[in-house]
Amino acid sequence: MDPAAQKLSNTNPALLPQVPTPNPDEKAAVARGDIPMKIDDSLKATMASENEDMQKMHLVASAENFTIQNNPNSSTIGMNIVNDHGKSTDQIRQLGEKIENASLPKQLTEALTERISRLALIRQSAGFMSSTFIIEYEQTSHYVNWIVNMPWNKESKDILDLTKAKEIMDKSHYGLEPLKQRVLEYIASLMLNIKNNKSSDNIVKAPILCIVGLAGTGKTTFAKALADSLGRSFERVAFGGMVDSRVLRGQSRYFPDAEPGAIIKKLTHAKTKNPVICLDELDRVTETARADIMGVLIEILDPEQNIAFTDHYIDYPFSLQNVIFIGTANNISSVSTAVLDRLEIIHMPSYNDEEKIVIGRDFVLPKTMKLTGLLPTQLQIDQDVWGALVRPLG
């Protein structure tokens, strides 16, 4: 043990090895501050290196703590950046490669490239461990991932077969012949447009259908049958209880945890720019947000405006002219007149007792027995009983 330690009961022992003198009394005096300490150049370099290491450790801990507190779901990204200087450069390069490999509009590519360059400058000036760089990287990475995954040029091929379309609708819905006939006319109109136009971008938009009927009559599933008839992806946007127009249009990416709106999300999920999107329960938005939501709906549905729909998060126009929108509602009295002017209302009639019996006997019962594992011989319902089942109160 260093003899000076016996003379310094109230002195930090870690200071003793840094005192450049072999004399125990002098070392103790220097450590107590009684006499000045002479430090040679080599010791200065060692102490400077240790001080720099301590500062780096403090910065890393601060950056990690800031990242976890402000974005718990993305803390892994921040940890990766602050732990490895080389990895931060690789991650920036990977973002650039994603942009290069994606088929994006020229102006959007240039804007993203400029943002990547800005990110590199922040890393160079503020440091790869700085909270500024971590936050900027997370926002940029999130934004780029949404952009490159959007279906800018991806389009599914339509199945334009009226006979097959009728078979699909008959399989999913019993009766409803007037509604099926109107949908077949819609598909026939689409076929003529495609036949007379070489590019799908020049197709004249057919009227936007809106199915109105009581709850539980199969409005949404009929919209799904339309998508299946055309061979298109089907997506659904629920308007029931919607409280903010930003649910549709998105929020500026400069806000924490900002994301695109429902329209862009559904297009990205569909992976094509021409899905069938069901705007479900248009009449059930909240009263306080109805005006704003209907305003966004007009932009989405109007062919003159939706050719350049701009989501607040994406902040770049995206054409919705290839999307087939189909609305549903229980009651159109609460839907704005401006929106109704852009819709073709089709009323879905309620089923009569005879139709309910056929649906229950030929569709619901076999499906239910299959789900429960019952064999046809294990459960049989007499024809006379069905009347009481569909109208239990008489």
Coordinates of C-alpha atoms in Angstrom, one line a residue:
M1 CA 0.0 0.0 0.0
D2 CA 1.2 3.5 -0.8
P3 CA 2.6 5.1 2.4
A4 CA 0.9 8.4 1.5
A5 CA -2.5 6.8 1.9
Q6 CA -1.8 6.6 5.6
K7 CA -1.4 10.4 5.7
L8 CA -4.7 11.1 3.8
S9 CA -7.6 9.8 5.7
N10 CA -9.9 12.3 4.1
T11 CA -8.4 12.4 0.6
N12 CA -9.6 10.5 -2.5
P13 CA -7.1 7.6 -3.0
A14 CA -7.7 7.7 -6.7
L15 CA -5.8 11.0 -6.8
L16 CA -2.6 9.6 -5.4
P17 CA -1.3 7.7 -8.5
Q18 CA -1.6 10.9 -10.5
V19 CA 0.8 12.9 -8.3
P20 CA 4.2 12.7 -10.2
T21 CA 6.5 12.3 -7.1
P22 CA 8.0 9.3 -5.4
N23 CA 8.1 11.1 -2.0
P24 CA 5.1 10.0 0.2
D25 CA 5.0 13.2 2.2
E26 CA 5.2 15.4 -0.9
K27 CA 2.6 13.2 -2.6
A28 CA 0.2 13.6 0.3
A29 CA 0.8 17.4 0.5
V30 CA 0.0 17.8 -3.2
A31 CA -3.1 15.6 -3.0
R32 CA -4.3 17.8 0.0
G33 CA -3.6 20.9 -2.1
D34 CA -0.9 22.3 0.3
I35 CA 1.6 22.7 -2.5
P36 CA 1.1 22.9 -6.3
M37 CA 1.5 19.8 -8.4
K38 CA 3.9 19.7 -11.4
I39 CA 2.5 17.7 -14.3
D40 CA 4.7 16.6 -17.2
D41 CA 3.4 16.4 -20.8
S42 CA 2.8 12.7 -20.8
L43 CA 0.6 12.9 -17.7
K44 CA -1.3 15.8 -19.2
A45 CA -2.1 13.7 -22.3
T46 CA -3.2 10.8 -20.1
M47 CA -5.5 13.0 -18.0
A48 CA -6.9 14.7 -21.1
S49 CA -7.7 11.3 -22.6
E50 CA -9.4 10.1 -19.5
N51 CA -11.4 13.3 -19.3
E52 CA -12.5 12.9 -22.9
D53 CA -13.6 9.3 -22.3
M54 CA -15.7 10.5 -19.3
Q55 CA -17.3 13.2 -21.4
K56 CA -18.2 10.6 -24.1
M57 CA -19.7 8.3 -21.5
H58 CA -21.8 11.2 -20.2
L59 CA -22.9 12.1 -23.7
V60 CA -23.9 8.5 -24.5
A61 CA -25.9 8.2 -21.3
S62 CA -27.6 11.5 -21.9
A63 CA -28.4 10.7 -25.5
E64 CA -29.8 7.2 -24.6
N65 CA -31.9 8.6 -21.8
F66 CA -33.3 11.4 -24.1
T67 CA -34.1 8.9 -26.8
I68 CA -35.9 6.5 -24.5
Q69 CA -37.9 9.2 -22.7
N70 CA -39.0 10.9 -26.0
N71 CA -39.6 7.9 -28.2
P72 CA -39.6 4.6 -26.3
N73 CA -40.5 2.5 -29.3
S74 CA -37.5 3.8 -31.3
S75 CA -34.9 3.7 -28.6
T76 CA -33.0 0.9 -30.4
I77 CA -32.3 3.2 -33.3
G78 CA -30.7 5.8 -31.0
M79 CA -28.7 3.2 -29.2
N80 CA -27.3 1.9 -32.4
I81 CA -26.2 5.4 -33.5
V82 CA -24.5 6.5 -30.3
N83 CA -22.7 3.2 -29.8
D84 CA -20.9 3.0 -33.1
H85 CA -19.7 6.0 -35.2
G86 CA -19.1 3.8 -38.2
K87 CA -22.6 2.3 -37.9
S88 CA -24.2 5.8 -38.0
T89 CA -22.5 6.4 -41.4
D90 CA -23.7 3.1 -42.7
Q91 CA -27.3 3.9 -41.6
I92 CA -27.2 7.2 -43.5
R93 CA -25.9 5.4 -46.5
Q94 CA -28.6 2.8 -46.3
L95 CA -31.3 5.5 -46.3
G96 CA -29.7 6.9 -49.5
E97 CA -29.7 3.5 -51.1
K98 CA -33.4 3.0 -50.3
I99 CA -34.2 6.3 -52.1
E100 CA -32.1 5.4 -55.1
N101 CA -33.7 1.9 -55.4
A102 CA -37.2 3.2 -55.2
S103 CA -39.1 4.5 -58.2
L104 CA -40.0 7.9 -56.9
P105 CA -41.0 11.1 -58.6
K106 CA -37.9 13.2 -59.5
Q107 CA -38.8 16.2 -57.2
L108 CA -39.4 13.9 -54.3
T109 CA -36.1 12.1 -54.8
E110 CA -34.3 15.4 -54.9
A111 CA -36.0 16.6 -51.7
L112 CA -35.2 13.3 -49.9
T113 CA -31.5 13.5 -51.1
E114 CA -31.2 17.0 -49.7
R115 CA -32.6 15.8 -46.4
I116 CA -30.1 13.0 -46.2
S117 CA -27.3 15.4 -46.9
R118 CA -28.6 17.6 -44.1
L119 CA -28.6 14.6 -41.8
A120 CA -24.9 13.9 -42.7
L121 CA -24.0 17.6 -41.9
I122 CA -25.7 17.3 -38.5
R123 CA -23.8 14.2 -37.7
Q124 CA -20.6 16.0 -38.7
S125 CA -21.2 19.2 -36.8
A126 CA -23.2 18.0 -33.7
G127 CA -21.7 14.6 -33.5
F128 CA -23.1 11.1 -33.9
M129 CA -23.8 10.9 -30.2
S130 CA -25.8 14.2 -30.0
S131 CA -29.5 14.1 -29.3
T132 CA -30.0 16.5 -32.3
F133 CA -28.6 13.9 -34.6
I134 CA -30.5 11.0 -33.0
I135 CA -33.9 12.8 -33.3
E136 CA -33.2 13.9 -36.8
Y137 CA -32.2 10.4 -37.9
E138 CA -35.3 8.8 -36.4
Q139 CA -37.6 11.4 -38.1
T140 CA -35.8 11.0 -41.4
S141 CA -35.7 7.3 -41.3
H142 CA -39.4 7.0 -40.4
Y143 CA -40.3 9.4 -43.3
V144 CA -38.1 7.7 -45.9
N145 CA -39.5 4.3 -45.0
W146 CA -43.1 5.5 -45.5
I147 CA -42.1 7.2 -48.8
V148 CA -40.3 4.2 -50.4
N149 CA -43.1 1.8 -49.4
M150 CA -45.8 3.7 -51.0
P151 CA -47.2 2.2 -54.3
W152 CA -46.1 5.1 -56.6
N153 CA -46.1 2.9 -59.7
K154 CA -47.5 -0.4 -58.6
E155 CA -50.8 -1.4 -60.0
S156 CA -52.8 -4.6 -60.0
K157 CA -54.4 -5.9 -63.2
D158 CA -58.2 -5.9 -63.2
I159 CA -60.2 -9.0 -63.8
L160 CA -62.9 -7.7 -66.1
D161 CA -65.3 -10.7 -66.4
L162 CA -69.0 -10.0 -65.8
T163 CA -69.9 -13.7 -65.5
K164 CA -67.3 -14.3 -62.9
A165 CA -68.2 -11.1 -61.1
K166 CA -71.8 -12.3 -60.9
E167 CA -70.7 -15.7 -59.5
I168 CA -68.6 -14.0 -56.8
M169 CA -71.5 -11.8 -55.7
D170 CA -74.0 -14.6 -55.7
K171 CA -71.7 -16.7 -53.6
S172 CA -71.3 -14.0 -50.9
H173 CA -74.8 -12.5 -50.9
Y174 CA -78.2 -14.0 -51.5
G175 CA -80.7 -12.0 -53.5
L176 CA -80.1 -8.2 -53.8
E177 CA -80.5 -8.4 -57.5
P178 CA -81.0 -4.6 -58.1
L179 CA -77.8 -3.9 -56.2
K180 CA -75.9 -6.6 -58.1
Q181 CA -77.2 -5.4 -61.4
R182 CA -75.9 -1.8 -60.7
V183 CA -72.5 -3.1 -59.7
L184 CA -72.3 -5.2 -62.9
E185 CA -73.1 -2.0 -64.8
Y186 CA -70.3 -0.3 -63.0
I187 CA -67.9 -3.0 -63.9
A188 CA -69.1 -2.9 -67.6
S189 CA -68.5 0.8 -67.7
L190 CA -65.0 0.3 -66.3
M191 CA -64.3 -2.3 -69.0
L192 CA -65.4 0.1 -71.8
N193 CA -63.1 2.8 -70.3
I194 CA -60.1 0.5 -70.2
K195 CA -60.8 -0.7 -73.7
N196 CA -61.0 2.8 -75.1
N197 CA -58.0 4.2 -73.3
K198 CA -54.5 2.8 -73.6
S199 CA -53.5 4.2 -70.2
S200 CA -55.4 3.7 -67.0
D201 CA -54.5 7.2 -66.0
N202 CA -56.8 8.5 -68.7
I203 CA -59.8 6.5 -67.6
V204 CA -63.0 8.6 -66.9
K205 CA -64.0 8.0 -63.4
A206 CA -67.3 6.2 -62.9
P207 CA -69.7 7.5 -60.2
I208 CA -68.7 6.7 -56.6
L209 CA -71.2 4.2 -55.2
C210 CA -72.5 4.6 -51.7
I211 CA -74.6 1.7 -50.2
V212 CA -77.2 2.8 -47.7
G213 CA -79.1 0.4 -45.5
L214 CA -79.7 -0.9 -42.0
A215 CA -76.9 -2.2 -39.8
G216 CA -76.0 -5.8 -40.4
T217 CA -77.4 -6.1 -43.9
G218 CA -74.0 -6.8 -45.5
K219 CA -73.0 -3.4 -46.9
T220 CA -69.3 -3.7 -46.1
T221 CA -69.1 -7.4 -47.2
F222 CA -70.7 -6.4 -50.5
A223 CA -68.0 -3.8 -51.0
K224 CA -65.5 -6.6 -50.4
A225 CA -67.3 -8.7 -53.0
L226 CA -66.9 -5.9 -55.5
A227 CA -63.1 -5.8 -54.9
D228 CA -62.9 -9.6 -55.3
S229 CA -64.9 -9.4 -58.6
L230 CA -62.3 -7.0 -60.0
G231 CA -59.3 -8.9 -58.5
R232 CA -58.3 -5.8 -56.5
S233 CA -57.0 -5.4 -53.0
F234 CA -59.7 -4.4 -50.5
E235 CA -59.1 -1.9 -47.7
R236 CA -61.5 -0.3 -45.2
V237 CA -61.4 3.1 -43.5
A238 CA -63.8 3.2 -40.5
F239 CA -65.5 6.6 -40.0
G240 CA -67.4 5.5 -37.0
G241 CA -66.4 7.8 -34.1
M242 CA -63.7 9.6 -36.2
V243 CA -62.9 12.7 -34.2
D244 CA -60.2 14.5 -36.3
S245 CA -59.7 15.1 -40.0
R246 CA -56.0 14.4 -39.5
V247 CA -57.0 10.7 -39.2
L248 CA -57.6 10.9 -43.0
R249 CA -55.0 13.5 -44.0
G250 CA -52.2 12.8 -41.6
Q251 CA -50.2 15.1 -39.4
S252 CA -47.1 17.2 -40.2
R253 CA -44.0 15.1 -39.7
Y254 CA -42.4 17.8 -37.6
F255 CA -44.7 16.8 -34.7
P256 CA -43.6 13.9 -32.4
D257 CA -44.9 10.5 -33.4
A258 CA -46.5 11.9 -36.6
E259 CA -47.7 9.4 -39.2
P260 CA -49.6 9.5 -42.5
G261 CA -53.4 9.6 -42.6
A262 CA -55.6 6.5 -43.2
I263 CA -55.7 6.9 -47.0
I264 CA -52.0 6.7 -47.4
K265 CA -51.7 3.9 -44.8
K266 CA -54.3 1.8 -46.7
L267 CA -52.6 2.4 -50.0
T268 CA -49.3 1.3 -48.5
H269 CA -50.9 -1.7 -47.0
A270 CA -52.5 -2.7 -50.3
K271 CA -49.2 -2.3 -52.1
T272 CA -51.0 -1.1 -55.2
K273 CA -52.3 2.3 -56.3
N274 CA -55.6 1.0 -57.5
P275 CA -57.3 -0.9 -54.6
V276 CA -60.9 -0.7 -53.6
I277 CA -61.2 1.4 -50.5
C278 CA -64.5 1.2 -48.5
L279 CA -65.3 4.4 -46.7
D280 CA -67.3 2.7 -44.0
E281 CA -70.1 4.3 -42.0
L282 CA -69.8 7.8 -43.4
D283 CA -72.7 9.0 -41.2
R284 CA -71.1 8.1 -37.9
V285 CA -68.3 10.7 -37.6
T286 CA -68.5 12.9 -34.4
E287 CA -70.5 16.1 -34.6
T288 CA -67.6 18.3 -33.6
A289 CA -65.3 17.1 -36.4
R290 CA -68.0 16.6 -39.1
A291 CA -67.3 19.7 -41.1
D292 CA -63.5 19.2 -41.3
I293 CA -63.8 15.5 -42.1
M294 CA -66.4 16.2 -44.8
G295 CA -64.1 18.8 -46.3
V296 CA -61.3 16.2 -46.6
L297 CA -63.8 13.7 -48.1
I298 CA -64.6 16.1 -50.9
E299 CA -61.0 16.3 -51.8
I300 CA -60.7 12.6 -51.7
L301 CA -63.7 11.9 -53.8
D302 CA -63.6 14.7 -56.3
P303 CA -61.9 13.6 -59.5
E304 CA -60.6 17.1 -60.2
Q305 CA -58.9 17.3 -56.8
N306 CA -57.9 13.7 -55.9
I307 CA -55.4 13.6 -58.8
A308 CA -53.1 15.5 -56.4
F309 CA -54.1 14.5 -52.9
T310 CA -51.6 15.8 -50.4
D311 CA -51.2 14.0 -47.1
H312 CA -49.8 16.4 -44.4
Y313 CA -47.1 13.9 -43.4
I314 CA -46.0 12.8 -46.9
D315 CA -46.2 16.5 -48.0
Y316 CA -46.2 15.5 -51.7
P317 CA -49.1 15.0 -54.1
F318 CA -50.3 11.4 -54.7
S319 CA -52.9 10.6 -57.3
L320 CA -56.0 8.8 -56.1
Q321 CA -57.6 8.6 -59.5
N322 CA -57.0 4.9 -59.9
V323 CA -58.6 4.0 -56.5
I324 CA -62.2 2.8 -56.5
F325 CA -63.9 4.3 -53.5
I326 CA -67.2 2.8 -52.3
G327 CA -69.1 4.3 -49.3
T328 CA -71.5 2.8 -46.8
A329 CA -73.9 4.5 -44.4
N330 CA -76.9 3.7 -42.3
N331 CA -78.5 7.1 -42.8
I332 CA -77.4 9.8 -45.1
S333 CA -79.1 12.7 -43.3
S334 CA -75.9 13.5 -41.4
V335 CA -73.7 13.4 -44.6
S336 CA -72.9 16.8 -46.0
T337 CA -74.7 17.8 -49.3
A338 CA -71.3 18.5 -51.0
V339 CA -70.2 14.9 -50.3
L340 CA -73.6 13.5 -51.4
D341 CA -73.3 15.3 -54.7
R342 CA -70.2 13.2 -55.5
L343 CA -71.9 9.9 -54.5
E344 CA -74.4 7.6 -56.3
I345 CA -76.7 6.4 -53.5
I346 CA -77.9 2.8 -53.7
H347 CA -80.3 1.6 -51.1
M348 CA -79.8 -1.9 -49.8
P349 CA -83.2 -3.4 -49.0
S350 CA -83.9 -5.4 -45.9
Y351 CA -84.4 -9.1 -46.4
N352 CA -87.9 -10.5 -46.2
D353 CA -88.7 -13.6 -44.2
E354 CA -88.4 -16.0 -47.1
E355 CA -84.9 -14.6 -47.9
K356 CA -83.9 -14.8 -44.3
I357 CA -84.9 -18.5 -44.2
V358 CA -82.8 -19.3 -47.3
I359 CA -79.8 -17.4 -45.9
G360 CA -80.1 -19.1 -42.5
R361 CA -80.6 -22.6 -44.0
D362 CA -78.2 -22.5 -46.9
F363 CA -75.5 -20.2 -45.7
V364 CA -75.4 -19.5 -42.0
L365 CA -76.2 -23.0 -40.7
P366 CA -73.6 -24.9 -42.8
K367 CA -70.9 -22.3 -42.0
T368 CA -71.7 -22.4 -38.3
M369 CA -71.7 -26.2 -38.2
K370 CA -68.3 -26.2 -39.9
L371 CA -66.9 -23.8 -37.4
T372 CA -68.1 -25.8 -34.4
G373 CA -67.1 -29.2 -35.9
L374 CA -70.6 -30.6 -36.1
L375 CA -71.5 -33.2 -38.8
P376 CA -74.7 -32.7 -40.9
T377 CA -76.2 -35.8 -39.2
Q378 CA -75.6 -34.3 -35.8
L379 CA -77.9 -31.3 -36.2
Q380 CA -81.0 -30.9 -38.3
I381 CA -83.6 -28.2 -38.3
D382 CA -87.1 -28.9 -39.6
Q383 CA -88.4 -26.6 -42.3
D384 CA -91.3 -25.6 -40.0
V385 CA -88.9 -24.3 -37.3
W386 CA -87.2 -21.8 -39.6
G387 CA -90.1 -19.4 -39.5
A388 CA -89.9 -19.1 -35.8
L389 CA -86.1 -18.6 -35.9
V390 CA -86.2 -15.6 -38.3
R391 CA -89.1 -14.0 -36.5
P392 CA -88.9 -15.2 -32.9
L393 CA -91.4 -12.6 -31.6
G394 CA -94.0 -13.5 -34.2

